[in-house]
Amino acid sequence: MKLALAADHGAFELKESIKKHLDEKGIEYHDFGCYSKESVDYPRYAYYAASAVAKGEYDFGVICCTTGLGVSMAANKVKGIRAAVCTNEMLAEVTRRHNNANVICMGQNVVTKELADKMVDIFISTEFEGGRHERRVNLLTDIENGVDLG
Ligand code: RB5
């Protein structure tokens, strides 16, 4: 299990806290930045981590900003990425089971550090259910590929 982490300045502290949690659990990760609270542009950092996940270099991405919204929009522009903003444990579980999400996005001003750790644990340990959800996820890929769903 190897994770791609990224955040903008608005979630620098949340990312550092998640790193501490992953260190304690012995889970491997790469930190794609940013590396301080200096103001940066969130699409760059979301792109760095999401494109590494899309290339298959990492199992999952954990990408944060102040709200979780901007980074999710950026990550979802990367082909092959299904990024979900999660604000509670149920969402972290269901987006894996139903959407086969490969990136979890969170907002530093939205979730506590403790909740973020729990959501990461749930997200990376929950399997995709497949079945009828596979058909739906395949439709997401069709949309990404410009297929006209009619
Ligand atoms: C940065 O100020 C803020 O816009 C960013 O962290 C994020 O919340 C955007 O969606």
Coordinates of C-alpha atoms and ligand atoms in Angstrom, one line a residue:
M1 CA 0.0 0.0 0.0
K2 CA 1.5 3.3 -1.1
L3 CA -0.3 6.7 -1.0
A4 CA 0.1 9.9 -2.9
L5 CA -0.4 12.9 -0.5
A6 CA -0.8 16.5 -1.5
A7 CA -2.3 19.7 -0.1
D8 CA -2.3 23.4 -0.7
H9 CA -1.3 25.9 2.0
G10 CA -4.9 25.8 3.3
A11 CA -4.5 22.2 4.4
F12 CA -0.7 22.0 5.0
E13 CA -1.4 21.3 8.7
L14 CA -4.0 18.6 7.9
K15 CA -1.5 16.9 5.5
E16 CA 1.2 17.0 8.1
S17 CA -1.2 15.4 10.7
I18 CA -2.2 12.7 8.2
K19 CA 1.5 12.0 7.6
K20 CA 2.1 11.5 11.3
H21 CA -0.9 9.1 11.4
L22 CA 0.5 7.1 8.4
D23 CA 4.0 7.0 10.0
E24 CA 2.5 5.6 13.1
K25 CA 0.7 2.9 11.1
G26 CA 3.7 2.2 8.9
I27 CA 1.9 3.1 5.7
E28 CA 4.1 4.2 2.9
Y29 CA 3.4 7.5 1.1
H30 CA 5.0 10.2 -1.0
D31 CA 4.3 13.9 -0.1
F32 CA 3.8 15.8 -3.4
G33 CA 3.7 19.1 -1.5
C34 CA 3.1 21.9 -0.7
Y35 CA 5.8 22.0 2.0
S36 CA 4.9 25.2 3.9
K37 CA 1.9 27.5 4.7
E38 CA 3.1 29.9 1.9
S39 CA 0.2 30.6 -0.5
V40 CA 0.2 28.3 -3.5
D41 CA -2.3 27.3 -6.2
Y42 CA -4.2 24.1 -5.3
P43 CA -4.7 22.7 -8.9
R44 CA -0.9 22.1 -9.2
Y45 CA -0.6 20.0 -6.1
A46 CA -3.8 18.1 -6.8
Y47 CA -2.5 17.4 -10.3
Y48 CA 0.9 16.1 -9.0
A49 CA -0.6 13.5 -6.7
A50 CA -3.6 12.6 -8.9
S51 CA -1.5 12.0 -12.0
A52 CA 0.9 9.8 -10.0
V53 CA -2.2 7.7 -8.9
A54 CA -3.5 7.7 -12.5
K55 CA -0.1 6.3 -13.7
G56 CA -0.5 3.4 -11.2
E57 CA 2.5 4.5 -9.1
Y58 CA 0.3 4.8 -6.0
D59 CA -2.7 2.8 -4.8
F60 CA -4.6 5.9 -3.6
G61 CA -4.4 9.6 -3.3
V62 CA -5.2 11.8 -0.3
I63 CA -5.5 15.4 -1.4
C64 CA -6.6 18.3 0.8
C65 CA -7.3 22.0 0.6
T66 CA -9.2 24.4 2.8
T67 CA -12.6 22.9 1.7
G68 CA -11.6 19.8 -0.2
L69 CA -13.6 21.2 -3.2
G70 CA -11.0 22.8 -5.3
V71 CA -8.6 19.9 -5.1
S72 CA -11.4 17.4 -6.0
M73 CA -12.2 19.4 -9.1
A74 CA -8.6 19.5 -10.2
A75 CA -8.0 15.8 -9.4
N76 CA -11.2 14.8 -11.3
K77 CA -9.8 16.5 -14.5
V78 CA -7.0 13.8 -14.6
K79 CA -8.0 10.9 -16.7
G80 CA -8.6 7.8 -14.6
I81 CA -9.2 9.7 -11.4
R82 CA -12.3 9.3 -9.3
A83 CA -11.9 11.8 -6.5
A84 CA -14.5 12.2 -3.8
V85 CA -14.8 14.9 -1.2
C86 CA -15.5 13.2 2.1
T87 CA -16.8 14.7 5.3
N88 CA -17.8 11.7 7.3
E89 CA -16.9 8.0 7.7
M90 CA -19.9 6.7 5.8
L91 CA -18.9 8.7 2.7
A92 CA -15.3 7.5 2.9
E93 CA -16.6 3.9 2.9
V94 CA -19.4 4.2 0.3
T95 CA -17.3 6.0 -2.2
R96 CA -14.9 3.1 -2.2
R97 CA -17.6 0.4 -2.3
H98 CA -19.8 2.1 -4.9
N99 CA -17.7 4.5 -6.9
N100 CA -14.3 2.8 -6.7
A101 CA -12.9 6.2 -5.8
N102 CA -9.1 6.3 -6.0
V103 CA -8.6 9.7 -4.4
I104 CA -10.1 11.0 -1.2
C105 CA -10.3 14.8 -0.8
M106 CA -10.8 16.6 2.5
G107 CA -11.0 20.2 3.8
Q108 CA -8.9 21.4 6.7
N109 CA -11.7 23.8 7.7
V110 CA -14.3 21.0 7.4
V111 CA -13.0 18.0 9.2
T112 CA -11.1 17.4 12.4
K113 CA -7.6 15.8 12.3
E114 CA -9.0 12.8 14.1
L115 CA -11.9 12.4 11.6
A116 CA -9.4 12.8 8.7
D117 CA -7.3 9.9 10.0
K118 CA -10.3 7.7 10.4
M119 CA -11.5 8.5 6.9
V120 CA -8.1 7.7 5.4
D121 CA -8.1 4.3 7.3
I122 CA -11.6 3.4 6.1
F123 CA -10.9 4.6 2.5
I124 CA -7.8 2.6 2.0
S125 CA -9.1 -0.6 3.6
T126 CA -12.6 -0.7 1.9
E127 CA -12.9 -2.8 -1.3
F128 CA -14.9 -1.9 -4.4
E129 CA -18.1 -4.0 -4.5
G130 CA -18.2 -4.4 -8.3
G131 CA -21.4 -5.9 -9.7
R132 CA -23.9 -3.3 -10.7
H133 CA -21.5 -0.6 -9.5
E134 CA -18.9 -1.8 -12.0
R135 CA -21.3 -0.9 -14.8
R136 CA -21.8 2.6 -13.4
V137 CA -18.1 3.2 -12.9
N138 CA -17.5 2.1 -16.5
L139 CA -20.0 4.7 -17.6
L140 CA -17.9 7.3 -15.8
T141 CA -15.0 6.2 -17.9
D142 CA -17.2 6.4 -21.0
I143 CA -18.0 10.0 -20.1
E144 CA -14.3 10.7 -19.6
N145 CA -13.6 9.3 -23.1
G146 CA -16.2 11.4 -24.7
V147 CA -18.7 8.7 -25.3
D148 CA -22.2 10.0 -25.9
L149 CA -24.4 8.4 -23.4
G150 CA -27.5 9.5 -25.3
Ligands
RB5_1 C1 -7.2 28.6 -0.9 O1 -7.5 29.8 -0.4 C2 -8.6 27.9 -1.0 O2 -9.3 28.4 -2.1 C3 -8.3 26.4 -1.3 O3 -7.6 25.9 -0.2 C4 -9.5 25.5 -1.5 O4 -10.4 25.4 -0.5 C5 -10.2 25.7 -2.8 O5 -11.2 25.0 -3.1

